[in-house]
Backbone as JSON, one array per atom type, in Angstrom:
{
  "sequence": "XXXXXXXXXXXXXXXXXXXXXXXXXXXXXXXXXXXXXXXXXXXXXXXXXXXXXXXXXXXXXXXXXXXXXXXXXXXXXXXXXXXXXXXXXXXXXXXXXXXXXXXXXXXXXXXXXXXXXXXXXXXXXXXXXXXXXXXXXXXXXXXXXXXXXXXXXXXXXXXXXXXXXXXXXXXXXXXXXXXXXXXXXXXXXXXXXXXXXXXXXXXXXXXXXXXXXXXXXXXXXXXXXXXXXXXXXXXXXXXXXXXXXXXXXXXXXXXXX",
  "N": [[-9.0, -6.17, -22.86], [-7.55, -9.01, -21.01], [-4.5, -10.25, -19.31], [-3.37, -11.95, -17.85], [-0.69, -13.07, -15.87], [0.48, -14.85, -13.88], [-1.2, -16.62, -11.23], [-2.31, -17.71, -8.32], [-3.88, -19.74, -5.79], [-4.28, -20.25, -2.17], [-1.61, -20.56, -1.07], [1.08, -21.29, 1.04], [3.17, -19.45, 2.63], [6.35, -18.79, 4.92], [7.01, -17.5, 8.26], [9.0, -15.54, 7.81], [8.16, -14.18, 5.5], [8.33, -11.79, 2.78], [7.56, -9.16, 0.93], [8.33, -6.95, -1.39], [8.26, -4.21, -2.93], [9.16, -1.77, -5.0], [8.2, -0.21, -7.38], [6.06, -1.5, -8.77], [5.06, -3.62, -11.71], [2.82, -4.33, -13.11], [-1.01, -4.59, -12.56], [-1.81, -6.05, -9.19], [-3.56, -8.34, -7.45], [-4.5, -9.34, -4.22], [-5.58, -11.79, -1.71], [-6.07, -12.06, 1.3], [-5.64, -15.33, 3.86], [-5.15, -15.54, 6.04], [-3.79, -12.92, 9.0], [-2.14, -9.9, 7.95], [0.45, -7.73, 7.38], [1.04, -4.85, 5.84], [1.94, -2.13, 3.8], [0.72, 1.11, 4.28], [-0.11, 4.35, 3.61], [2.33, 5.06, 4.2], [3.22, 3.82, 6.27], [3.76, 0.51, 7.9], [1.12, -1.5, 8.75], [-1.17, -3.52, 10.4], [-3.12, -5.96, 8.8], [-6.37, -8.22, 9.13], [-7.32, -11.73, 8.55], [-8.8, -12.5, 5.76], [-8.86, -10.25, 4.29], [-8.55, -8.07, 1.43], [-6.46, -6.56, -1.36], [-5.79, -4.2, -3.26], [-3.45, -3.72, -6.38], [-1.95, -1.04, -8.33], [-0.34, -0.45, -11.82], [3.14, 0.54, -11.43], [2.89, 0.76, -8.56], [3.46, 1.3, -5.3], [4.69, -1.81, -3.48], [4.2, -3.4, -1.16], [4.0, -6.25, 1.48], [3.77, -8.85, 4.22], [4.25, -11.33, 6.29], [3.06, -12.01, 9.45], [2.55, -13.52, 11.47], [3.22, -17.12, 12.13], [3.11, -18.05, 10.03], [1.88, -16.97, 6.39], [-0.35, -17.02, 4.68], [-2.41, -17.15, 1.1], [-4.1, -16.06, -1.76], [-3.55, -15.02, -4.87], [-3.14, -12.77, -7.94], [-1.74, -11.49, -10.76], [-1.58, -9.81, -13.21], [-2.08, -8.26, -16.35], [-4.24, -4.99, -17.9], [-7.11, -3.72, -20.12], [-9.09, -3.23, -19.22], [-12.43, -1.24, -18.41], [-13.67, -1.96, -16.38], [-11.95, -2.48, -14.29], [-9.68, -0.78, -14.55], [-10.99, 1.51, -13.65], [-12.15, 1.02, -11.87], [-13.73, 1.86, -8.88], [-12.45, 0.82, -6.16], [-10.47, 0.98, -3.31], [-7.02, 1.65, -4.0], [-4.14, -0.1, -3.08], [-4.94, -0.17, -0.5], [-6.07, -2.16, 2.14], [-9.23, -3.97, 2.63], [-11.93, -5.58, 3.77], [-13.01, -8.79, 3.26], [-16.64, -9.88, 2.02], [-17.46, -12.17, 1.27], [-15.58, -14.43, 1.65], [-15.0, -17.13, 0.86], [-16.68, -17.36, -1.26], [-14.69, -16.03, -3.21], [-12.52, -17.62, -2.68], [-13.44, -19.92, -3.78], [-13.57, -18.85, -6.68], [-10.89, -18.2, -7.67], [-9.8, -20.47, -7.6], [-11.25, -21.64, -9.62], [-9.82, -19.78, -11.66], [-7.43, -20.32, -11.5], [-7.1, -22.99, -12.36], [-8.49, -21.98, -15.35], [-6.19, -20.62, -16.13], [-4.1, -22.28, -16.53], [-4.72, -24.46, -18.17], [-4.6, -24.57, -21.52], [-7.32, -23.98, -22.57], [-10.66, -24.41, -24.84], [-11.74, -21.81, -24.44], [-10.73, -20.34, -23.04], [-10.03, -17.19, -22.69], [-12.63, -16.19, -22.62], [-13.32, -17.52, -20.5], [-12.02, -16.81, -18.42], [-12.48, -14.14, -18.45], [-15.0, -13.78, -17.55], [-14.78, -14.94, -15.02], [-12.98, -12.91, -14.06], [-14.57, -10.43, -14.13], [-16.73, -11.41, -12.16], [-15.24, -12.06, -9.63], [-14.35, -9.2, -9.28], [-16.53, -8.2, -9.25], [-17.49, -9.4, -6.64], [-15.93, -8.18, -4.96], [-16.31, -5.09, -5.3], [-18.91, -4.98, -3.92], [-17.93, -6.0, -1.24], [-16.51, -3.75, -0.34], [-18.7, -2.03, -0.29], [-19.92, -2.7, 2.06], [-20.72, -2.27, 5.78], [-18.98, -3.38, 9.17], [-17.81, -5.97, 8.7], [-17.3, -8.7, 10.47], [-15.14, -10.9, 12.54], [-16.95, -12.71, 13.53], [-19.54, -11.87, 11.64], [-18.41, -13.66, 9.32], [-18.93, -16.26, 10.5], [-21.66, -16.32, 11.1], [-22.74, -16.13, 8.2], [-21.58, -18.4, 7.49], [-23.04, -20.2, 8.78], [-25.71, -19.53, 7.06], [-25.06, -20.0, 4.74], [-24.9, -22.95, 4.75], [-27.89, -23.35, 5.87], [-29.6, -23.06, 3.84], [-28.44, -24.05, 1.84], [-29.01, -26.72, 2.63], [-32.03, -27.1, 3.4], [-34.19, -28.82, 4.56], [-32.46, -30.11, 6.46], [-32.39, -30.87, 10.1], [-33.16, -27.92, 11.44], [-33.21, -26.08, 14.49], [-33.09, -23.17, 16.57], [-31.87, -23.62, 18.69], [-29.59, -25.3, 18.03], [-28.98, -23.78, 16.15], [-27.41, -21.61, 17.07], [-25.62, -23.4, 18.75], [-24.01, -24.15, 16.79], [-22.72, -21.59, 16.61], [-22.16, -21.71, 18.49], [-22.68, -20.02, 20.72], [-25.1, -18.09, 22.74], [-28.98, -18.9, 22.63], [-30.75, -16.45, 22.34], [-29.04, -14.63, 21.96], [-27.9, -15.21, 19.16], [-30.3, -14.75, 17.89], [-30.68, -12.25, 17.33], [-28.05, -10.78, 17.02], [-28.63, -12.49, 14.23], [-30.41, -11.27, 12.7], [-30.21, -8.68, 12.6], [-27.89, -8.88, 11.29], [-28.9, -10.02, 8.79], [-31.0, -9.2, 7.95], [-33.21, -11.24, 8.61], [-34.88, -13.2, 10.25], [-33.09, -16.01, 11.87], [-34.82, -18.16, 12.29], [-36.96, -17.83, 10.36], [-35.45, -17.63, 7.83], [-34.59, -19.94, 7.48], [-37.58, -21.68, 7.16], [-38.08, -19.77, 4.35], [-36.44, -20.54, 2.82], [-36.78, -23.7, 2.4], [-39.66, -23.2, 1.56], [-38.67, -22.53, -1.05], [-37.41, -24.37, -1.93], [-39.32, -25.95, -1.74], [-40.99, -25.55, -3.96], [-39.86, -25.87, -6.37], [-39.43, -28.39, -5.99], [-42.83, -29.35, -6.65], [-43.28, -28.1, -8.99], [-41.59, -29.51, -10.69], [-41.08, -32.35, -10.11], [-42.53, -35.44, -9.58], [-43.11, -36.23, -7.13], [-45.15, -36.8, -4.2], [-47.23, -34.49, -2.04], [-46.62, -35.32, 0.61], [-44.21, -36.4, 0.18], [-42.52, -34.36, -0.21], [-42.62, -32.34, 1.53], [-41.24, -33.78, 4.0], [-39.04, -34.15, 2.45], [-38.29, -31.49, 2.79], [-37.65, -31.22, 5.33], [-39.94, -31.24, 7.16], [-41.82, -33.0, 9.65], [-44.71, -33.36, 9.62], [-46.94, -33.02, 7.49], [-49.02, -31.13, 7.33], [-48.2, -29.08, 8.64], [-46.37, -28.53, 6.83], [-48.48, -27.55, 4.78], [-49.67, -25.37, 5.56], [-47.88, -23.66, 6.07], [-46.5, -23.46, 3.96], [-48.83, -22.01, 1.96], [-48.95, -20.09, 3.5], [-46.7, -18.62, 2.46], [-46.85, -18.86, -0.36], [-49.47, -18.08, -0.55], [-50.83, -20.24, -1.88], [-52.41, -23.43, -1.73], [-50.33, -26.27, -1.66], [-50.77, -28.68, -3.37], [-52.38, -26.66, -5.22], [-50.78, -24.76, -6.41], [-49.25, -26.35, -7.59], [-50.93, -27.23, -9.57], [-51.05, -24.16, -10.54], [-49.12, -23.91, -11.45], [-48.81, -25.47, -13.25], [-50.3, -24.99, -15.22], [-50.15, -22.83, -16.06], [-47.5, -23.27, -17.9], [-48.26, -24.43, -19.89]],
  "CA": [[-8.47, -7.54, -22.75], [-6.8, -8.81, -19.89], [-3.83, -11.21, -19.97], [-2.88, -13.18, -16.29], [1.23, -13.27, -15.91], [0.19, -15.57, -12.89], [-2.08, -16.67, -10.52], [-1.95, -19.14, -7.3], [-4.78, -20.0, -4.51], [-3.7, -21.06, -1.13], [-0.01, -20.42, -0.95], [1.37, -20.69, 1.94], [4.85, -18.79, 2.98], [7.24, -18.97, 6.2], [6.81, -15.99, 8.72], [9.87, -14.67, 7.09], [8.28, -13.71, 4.03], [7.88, -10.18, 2.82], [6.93, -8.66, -0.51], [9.11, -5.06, -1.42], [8.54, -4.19, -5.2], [9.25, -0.38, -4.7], [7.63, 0.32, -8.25], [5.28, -2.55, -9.36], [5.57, -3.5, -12.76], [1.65, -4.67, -13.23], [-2.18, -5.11, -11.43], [-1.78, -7.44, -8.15], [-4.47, -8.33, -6.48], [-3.92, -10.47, -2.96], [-6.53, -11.61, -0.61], [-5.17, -13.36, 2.52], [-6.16, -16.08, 4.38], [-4.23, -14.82, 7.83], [-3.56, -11.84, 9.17], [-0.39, -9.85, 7.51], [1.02, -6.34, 7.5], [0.88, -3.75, 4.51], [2.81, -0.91, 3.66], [-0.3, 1.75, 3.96], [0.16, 5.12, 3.74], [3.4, 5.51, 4.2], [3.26, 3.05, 7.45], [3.07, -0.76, 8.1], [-0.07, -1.55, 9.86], [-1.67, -5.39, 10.7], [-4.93, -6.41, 8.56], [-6.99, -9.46, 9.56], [-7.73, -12.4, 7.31], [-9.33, -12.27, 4.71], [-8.63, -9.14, 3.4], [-7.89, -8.12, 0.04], [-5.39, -5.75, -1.35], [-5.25, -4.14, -5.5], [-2.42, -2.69, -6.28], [-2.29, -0.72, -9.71], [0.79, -0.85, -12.34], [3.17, 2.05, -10.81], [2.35, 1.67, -7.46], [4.66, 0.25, -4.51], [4.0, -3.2, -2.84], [4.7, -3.93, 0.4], [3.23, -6.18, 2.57], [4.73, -9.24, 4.84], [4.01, -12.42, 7.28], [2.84, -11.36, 10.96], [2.62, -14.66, 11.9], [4.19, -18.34, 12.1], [2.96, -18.14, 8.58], [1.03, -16.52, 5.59], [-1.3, -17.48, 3.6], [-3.12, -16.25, 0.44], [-4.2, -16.29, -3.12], [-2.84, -13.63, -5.24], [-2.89, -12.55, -9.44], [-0.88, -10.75, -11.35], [-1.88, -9.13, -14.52], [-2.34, -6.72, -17.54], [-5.59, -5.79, -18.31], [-6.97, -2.21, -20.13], [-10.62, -3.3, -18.96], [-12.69, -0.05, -17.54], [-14.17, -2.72, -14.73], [-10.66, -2.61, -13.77], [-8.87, 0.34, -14.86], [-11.79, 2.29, -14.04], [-12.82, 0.59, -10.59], [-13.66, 2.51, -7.61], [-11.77, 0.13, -5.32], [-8.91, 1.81, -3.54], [-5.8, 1.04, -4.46], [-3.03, 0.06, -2.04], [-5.68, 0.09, 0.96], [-6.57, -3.89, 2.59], [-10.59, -3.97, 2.62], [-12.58, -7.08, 4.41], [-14.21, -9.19, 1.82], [-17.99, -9.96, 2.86], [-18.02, -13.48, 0.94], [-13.96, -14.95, 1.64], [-15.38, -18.44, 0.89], [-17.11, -17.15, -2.6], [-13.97, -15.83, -3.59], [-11.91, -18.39, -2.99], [-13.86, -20.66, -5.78], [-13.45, -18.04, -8.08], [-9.66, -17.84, -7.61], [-9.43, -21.95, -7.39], [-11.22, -21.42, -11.09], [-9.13, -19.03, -12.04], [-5.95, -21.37, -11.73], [-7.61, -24.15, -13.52], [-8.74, -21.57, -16.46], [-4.98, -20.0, -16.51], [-3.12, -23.4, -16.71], [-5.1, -25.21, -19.03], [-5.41, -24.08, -22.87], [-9.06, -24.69, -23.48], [-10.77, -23.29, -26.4], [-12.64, -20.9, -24.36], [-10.14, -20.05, -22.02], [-9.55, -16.22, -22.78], [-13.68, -15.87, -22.27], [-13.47, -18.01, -18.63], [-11.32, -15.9, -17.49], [-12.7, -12.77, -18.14], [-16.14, -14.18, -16.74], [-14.45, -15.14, -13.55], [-12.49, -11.74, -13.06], [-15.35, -9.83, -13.79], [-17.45, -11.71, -11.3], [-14.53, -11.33, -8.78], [-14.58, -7.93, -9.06], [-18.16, -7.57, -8.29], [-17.6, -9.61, -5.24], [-14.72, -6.58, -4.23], [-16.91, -4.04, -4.93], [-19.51, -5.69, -2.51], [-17.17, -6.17, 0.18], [-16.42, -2.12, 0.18], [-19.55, -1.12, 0.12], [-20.5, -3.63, 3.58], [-20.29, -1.93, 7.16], [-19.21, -4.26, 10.37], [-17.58, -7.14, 8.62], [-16.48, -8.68, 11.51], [-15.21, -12.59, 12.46], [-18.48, -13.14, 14.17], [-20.0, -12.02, 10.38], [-18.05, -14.71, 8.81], [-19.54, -17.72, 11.29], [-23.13, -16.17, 10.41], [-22.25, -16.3, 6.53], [-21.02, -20.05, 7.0], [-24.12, -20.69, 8.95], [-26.56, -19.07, 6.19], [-24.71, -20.75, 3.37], [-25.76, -24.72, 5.38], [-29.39, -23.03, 5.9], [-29.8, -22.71, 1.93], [-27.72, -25.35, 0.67], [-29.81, -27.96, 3.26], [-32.9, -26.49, 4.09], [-34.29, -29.88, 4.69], [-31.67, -30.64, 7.63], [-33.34, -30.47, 11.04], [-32.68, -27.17, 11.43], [-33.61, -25.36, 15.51], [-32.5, -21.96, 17.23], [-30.76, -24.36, 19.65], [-28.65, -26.37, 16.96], [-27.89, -22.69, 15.4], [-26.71, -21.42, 18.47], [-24.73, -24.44, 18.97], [-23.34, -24.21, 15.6], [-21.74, -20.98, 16.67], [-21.24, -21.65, 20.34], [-23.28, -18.79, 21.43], [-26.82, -18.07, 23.18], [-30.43, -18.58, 21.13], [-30.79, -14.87, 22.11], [-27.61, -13.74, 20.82], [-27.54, -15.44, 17.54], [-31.43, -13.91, 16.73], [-30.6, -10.77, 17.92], [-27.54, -10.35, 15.39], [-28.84, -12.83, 12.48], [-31.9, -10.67, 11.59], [-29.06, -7.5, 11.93], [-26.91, -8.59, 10.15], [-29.5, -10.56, 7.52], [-32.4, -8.42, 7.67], [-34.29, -11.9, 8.89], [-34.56, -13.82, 10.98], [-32.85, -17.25, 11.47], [-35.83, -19.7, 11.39], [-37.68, -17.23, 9.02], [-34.7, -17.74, 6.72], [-35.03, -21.86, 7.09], [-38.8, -21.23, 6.44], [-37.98, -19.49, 3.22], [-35.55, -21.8, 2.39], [-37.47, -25.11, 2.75], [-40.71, -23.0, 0.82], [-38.28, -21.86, -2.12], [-36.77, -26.1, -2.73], [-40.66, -26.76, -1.98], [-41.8, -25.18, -5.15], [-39.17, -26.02, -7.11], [-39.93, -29.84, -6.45], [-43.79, -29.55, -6.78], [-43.37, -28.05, -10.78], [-40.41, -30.24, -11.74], [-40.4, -33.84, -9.86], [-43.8, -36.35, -9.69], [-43.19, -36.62, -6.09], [-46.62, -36.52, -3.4], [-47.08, -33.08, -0.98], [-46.26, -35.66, 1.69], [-42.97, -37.08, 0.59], [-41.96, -33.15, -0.77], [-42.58, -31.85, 3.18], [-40.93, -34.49, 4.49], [-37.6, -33.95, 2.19], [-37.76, -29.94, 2.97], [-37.83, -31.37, 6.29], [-41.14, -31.28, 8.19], [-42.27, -33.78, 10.3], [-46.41, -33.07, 9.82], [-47.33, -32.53, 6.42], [-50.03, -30.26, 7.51], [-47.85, -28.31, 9.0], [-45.89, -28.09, 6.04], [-49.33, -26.8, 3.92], [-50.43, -24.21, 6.48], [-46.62, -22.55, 5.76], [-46.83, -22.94, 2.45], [-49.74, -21.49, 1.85], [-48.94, -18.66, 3.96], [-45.96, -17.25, 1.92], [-46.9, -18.24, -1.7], [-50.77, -17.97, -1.2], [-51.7, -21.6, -2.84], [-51.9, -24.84, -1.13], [-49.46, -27.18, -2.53], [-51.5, -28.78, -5.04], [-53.06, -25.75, -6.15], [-49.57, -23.76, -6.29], [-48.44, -27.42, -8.55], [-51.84, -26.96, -10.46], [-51.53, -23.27, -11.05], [-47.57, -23.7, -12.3], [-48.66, -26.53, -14.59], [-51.44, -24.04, -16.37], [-48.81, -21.66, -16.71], [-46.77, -23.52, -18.79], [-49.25, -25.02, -21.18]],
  "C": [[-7.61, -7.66, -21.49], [-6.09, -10.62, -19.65], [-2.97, -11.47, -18.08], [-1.16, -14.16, -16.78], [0.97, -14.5, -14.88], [-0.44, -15.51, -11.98], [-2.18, -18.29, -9.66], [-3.1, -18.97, -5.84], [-4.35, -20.86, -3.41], [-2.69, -21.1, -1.04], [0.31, -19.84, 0.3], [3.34, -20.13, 2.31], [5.06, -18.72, 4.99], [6.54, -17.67, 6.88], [7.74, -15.18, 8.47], [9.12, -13.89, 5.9], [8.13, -12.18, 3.72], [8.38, -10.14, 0.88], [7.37, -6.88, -0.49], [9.24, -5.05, -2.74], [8.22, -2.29, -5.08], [8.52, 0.63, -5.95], [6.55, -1.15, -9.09], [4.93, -2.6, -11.18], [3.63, -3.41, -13.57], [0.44, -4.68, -12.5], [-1.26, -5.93, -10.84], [-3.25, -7.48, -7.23], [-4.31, -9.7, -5.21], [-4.89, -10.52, -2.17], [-5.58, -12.65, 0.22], [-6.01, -14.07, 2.85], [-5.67, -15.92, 6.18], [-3.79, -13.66, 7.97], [-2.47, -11.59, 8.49], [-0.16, -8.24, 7.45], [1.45, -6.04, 6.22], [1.3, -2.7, 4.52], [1.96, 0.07, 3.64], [-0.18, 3.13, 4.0], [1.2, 5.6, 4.68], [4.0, 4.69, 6.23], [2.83, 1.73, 7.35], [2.23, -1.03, 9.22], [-0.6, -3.36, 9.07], [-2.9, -5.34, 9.96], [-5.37, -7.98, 9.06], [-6.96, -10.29, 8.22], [-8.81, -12.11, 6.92], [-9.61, -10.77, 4.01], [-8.23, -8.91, 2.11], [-7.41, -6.32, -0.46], [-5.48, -5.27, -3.18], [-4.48, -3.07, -5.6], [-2.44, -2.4, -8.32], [-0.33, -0.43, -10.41], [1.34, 0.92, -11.63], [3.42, 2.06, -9.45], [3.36, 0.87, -6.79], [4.11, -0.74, -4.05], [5.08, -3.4, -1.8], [4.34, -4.78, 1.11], [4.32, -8.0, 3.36], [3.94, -10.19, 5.56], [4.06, -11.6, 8.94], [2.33, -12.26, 11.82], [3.65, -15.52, 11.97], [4.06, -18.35, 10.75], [1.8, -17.52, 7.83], [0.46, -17.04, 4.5], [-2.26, -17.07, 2.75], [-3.58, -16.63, -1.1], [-3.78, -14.67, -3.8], [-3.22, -13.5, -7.21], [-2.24, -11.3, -9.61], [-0.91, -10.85, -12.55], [-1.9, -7.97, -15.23], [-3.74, -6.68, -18.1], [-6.23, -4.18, -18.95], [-8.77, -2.03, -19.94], [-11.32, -2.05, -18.19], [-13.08, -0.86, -16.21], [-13.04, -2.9, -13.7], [-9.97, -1.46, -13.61], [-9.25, 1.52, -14.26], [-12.52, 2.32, -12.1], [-12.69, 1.97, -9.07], [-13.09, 1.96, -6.37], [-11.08, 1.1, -5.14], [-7.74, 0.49, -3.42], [-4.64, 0.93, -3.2], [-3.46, 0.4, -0.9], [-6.49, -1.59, 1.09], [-8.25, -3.46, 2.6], [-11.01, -5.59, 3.33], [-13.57, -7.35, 3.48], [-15.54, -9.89, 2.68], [-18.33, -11.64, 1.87], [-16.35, -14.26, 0.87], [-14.12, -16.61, 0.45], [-15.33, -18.46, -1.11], [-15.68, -17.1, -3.77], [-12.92, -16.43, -3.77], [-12.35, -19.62, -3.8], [-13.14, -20.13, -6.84], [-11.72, -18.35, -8.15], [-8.81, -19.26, -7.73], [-9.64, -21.82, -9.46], [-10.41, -20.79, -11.87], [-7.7, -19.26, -12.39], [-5.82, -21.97, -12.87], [-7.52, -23.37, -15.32], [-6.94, -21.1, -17.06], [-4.4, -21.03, -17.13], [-3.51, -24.22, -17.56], [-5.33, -24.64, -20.45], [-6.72, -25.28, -23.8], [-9.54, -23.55, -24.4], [-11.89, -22.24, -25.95], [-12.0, -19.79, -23.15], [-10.14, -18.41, -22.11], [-11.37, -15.78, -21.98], [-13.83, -16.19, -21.06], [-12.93, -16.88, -18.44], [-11.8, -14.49, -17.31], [-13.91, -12.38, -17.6], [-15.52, -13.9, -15.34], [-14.12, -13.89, -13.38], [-13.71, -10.45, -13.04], [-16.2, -9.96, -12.28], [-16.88, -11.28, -9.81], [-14.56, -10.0, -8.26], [-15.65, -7.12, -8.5], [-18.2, -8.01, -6.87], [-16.55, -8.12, -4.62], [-15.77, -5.49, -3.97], [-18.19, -4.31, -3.9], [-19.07, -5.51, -1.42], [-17.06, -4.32, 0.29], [-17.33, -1.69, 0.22], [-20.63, -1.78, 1.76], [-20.14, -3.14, 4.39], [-19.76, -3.62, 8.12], [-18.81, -5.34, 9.44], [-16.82, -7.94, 9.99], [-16.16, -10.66, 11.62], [-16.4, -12.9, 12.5], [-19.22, -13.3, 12.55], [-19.62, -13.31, 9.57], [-18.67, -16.24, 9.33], [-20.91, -17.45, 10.79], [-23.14, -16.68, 8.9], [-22.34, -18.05, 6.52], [-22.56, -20.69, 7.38], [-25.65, -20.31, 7.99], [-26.8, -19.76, 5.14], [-25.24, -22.34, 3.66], [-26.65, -24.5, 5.61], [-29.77, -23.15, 4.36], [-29.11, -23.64, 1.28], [-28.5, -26.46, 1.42], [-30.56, -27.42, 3.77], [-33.41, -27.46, 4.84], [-33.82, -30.22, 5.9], [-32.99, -30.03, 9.31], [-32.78, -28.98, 11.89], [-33.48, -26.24, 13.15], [-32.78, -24.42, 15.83], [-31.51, -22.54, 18.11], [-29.37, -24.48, 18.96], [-28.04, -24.92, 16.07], [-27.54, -22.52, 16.51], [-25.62, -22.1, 18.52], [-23.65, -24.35, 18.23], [-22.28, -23.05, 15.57], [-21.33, -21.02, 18.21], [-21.64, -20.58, 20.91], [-24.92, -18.92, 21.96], [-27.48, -18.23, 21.98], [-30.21, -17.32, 21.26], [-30.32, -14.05, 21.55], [-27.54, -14.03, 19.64], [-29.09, -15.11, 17.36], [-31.69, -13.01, 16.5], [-29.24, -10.43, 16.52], [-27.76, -10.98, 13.98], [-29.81, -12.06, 12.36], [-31.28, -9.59, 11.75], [-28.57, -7.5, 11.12], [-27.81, -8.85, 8.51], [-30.77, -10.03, 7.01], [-33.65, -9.71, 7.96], [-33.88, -12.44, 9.59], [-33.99, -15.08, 11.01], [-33.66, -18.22, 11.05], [-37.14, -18.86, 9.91], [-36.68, -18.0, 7.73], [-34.85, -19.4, 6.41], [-36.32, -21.75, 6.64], [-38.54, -21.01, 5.07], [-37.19, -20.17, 2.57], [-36.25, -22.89, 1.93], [-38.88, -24.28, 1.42], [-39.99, -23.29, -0.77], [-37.96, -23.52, -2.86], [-38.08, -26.35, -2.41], [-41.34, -26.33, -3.43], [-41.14, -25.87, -6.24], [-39.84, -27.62, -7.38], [-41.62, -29.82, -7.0], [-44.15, -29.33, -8.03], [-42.74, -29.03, -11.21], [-40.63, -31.56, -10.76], [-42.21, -34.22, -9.53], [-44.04, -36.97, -7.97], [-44.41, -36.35, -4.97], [-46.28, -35.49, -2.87], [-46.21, -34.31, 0.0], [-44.39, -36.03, 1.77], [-41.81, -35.65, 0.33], [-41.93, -32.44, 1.0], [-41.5, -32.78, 3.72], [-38.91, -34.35, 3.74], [-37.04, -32.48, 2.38], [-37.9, -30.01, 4.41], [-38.53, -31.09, 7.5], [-42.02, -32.57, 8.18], [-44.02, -33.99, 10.07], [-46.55, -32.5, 8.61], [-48.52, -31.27, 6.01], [-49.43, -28.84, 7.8], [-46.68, -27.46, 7.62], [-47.07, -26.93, 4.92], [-49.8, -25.79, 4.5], [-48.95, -23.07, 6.28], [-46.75, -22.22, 4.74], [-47.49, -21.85, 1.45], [-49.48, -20.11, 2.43], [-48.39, -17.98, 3.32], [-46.08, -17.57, 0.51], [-48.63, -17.84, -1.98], [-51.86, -18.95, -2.07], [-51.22, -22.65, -1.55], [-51.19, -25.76, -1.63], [-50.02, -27.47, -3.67], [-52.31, -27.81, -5.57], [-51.84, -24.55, -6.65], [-49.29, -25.01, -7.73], [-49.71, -27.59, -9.5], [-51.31, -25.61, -11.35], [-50.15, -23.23, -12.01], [-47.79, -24.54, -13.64], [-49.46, -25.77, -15.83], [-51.01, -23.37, -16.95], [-47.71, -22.32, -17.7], [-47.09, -24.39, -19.99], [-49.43, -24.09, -22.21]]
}
């Protein structure tokens, strides 16, 4: 079971601030939003944003503003969970989280679930910190998180949430302010694909979806996964599931008879 003394997303503090709890009474876990300095083996040293920090009951806490100001989300709990107790995280060492964005949902939810007694509240919560936790262990096992990673990420997450949008190598580029060359050269590093592959698969994956579930024509279904030439939309199609539209929205309908 695991019982949340408090918990706050987005808090920001002066560049005075500093954090000295020479024996910590409980878990903390802290991700920043700005750089800040940490007490780390037995030395304060600078981490970047978005880092995150778990400190275990016992242990010392240190860490401090290295700016005009700091900013962060933080919890503070008791908890005798093995996903916790048990975790291979290290303890009292900053790590770079590989989804900042993800995590700050979870931690926005995590407010909401604390502060409100709903009649399911003890189960949210232990959803969310599980889930949390899997994002952590994620982030430590990721090489090369780097800023640059984070602008890719943002640009991945508007490829897949709007496949549809008119999406070119230019207009990504643009989007991070860098060469075509350079952004296809590290998105299929870092993503294992390529950028317009990934719009491709994108645009196929909301094309199927509509062609089982909505009464809408091939033409007006191309046209909202955003291609101009409906032909051109069935010659893709076809390539990566192997059916032509209406025989892909035939063969799904057989299947569920």
């Amino acid at each position: 079971m695991t019982h949340i003394h408090y918990v706050e997303c987005n808090t920001s503090h002066s560049s005075n601030f500093v954090i000295d709890v020479p024996v910590g009474a409980h878990w903390l876990l802290v991700i920043t939003k700005t750089p800040a300095q940490f007490w780390v083996n037995g030395a304060l040293k600078e981490y970047p944003a978005h880092s995150a920090i778990l400190y275990r009951p016992s242990q010392k806490v240190y860490y401090q503003a290295c700016a005009e100001s700091f900013v962060n989300d933080w919890i503070r709990f008791e908890s005798d969970e093995a996903y916790i107790t048990e975790s291979p995280l290290p303890f009292g060492v900053p790590f770079s989280l590989n989804d900042p964005e993800y995590c700050r949902k979870l931690f926005e939810l995590l407010v909401i679930e604390h502060n409100f007694n709903r009649d399911y509240k003890e189960s949210s919560i232990d959803c969310l910190l599980r889930t949390l936790f899997n994002k952590l262990l994620e982030s430590i096992f990721q090489e090369d998180i780097t800023p640059q990673y984070y602008n890719l990420l943002r640009l991945r997450t508007a490829i897949q949430n709007h496949p549809g949008d008119y999406w070119t190598i230019a207009k990504m580029a643009d989007y991070l302010r860098i060469s075509p060359g350079y952004l296809q050269s590290i998105y299929k590093k870092t993503f294992g694909v390529s950028c317009m592959d990934d719009v491709i698969n994108s645009r196929i994956r909301i094309a199927k979806e509509y062609l089982i579930h909505s009464t809408q024509s091939v033409a007006e279904i191309a046209s909202r996964c955003g291609y101009q030439n409906v032909e051109h939309f069935c010659r893709q199609f076809k390539k990566i599931t192997g059916y032509p539209p209406r025989k892909f929205h035939k063969h799904a309908a057989d299947q569920t008879d």
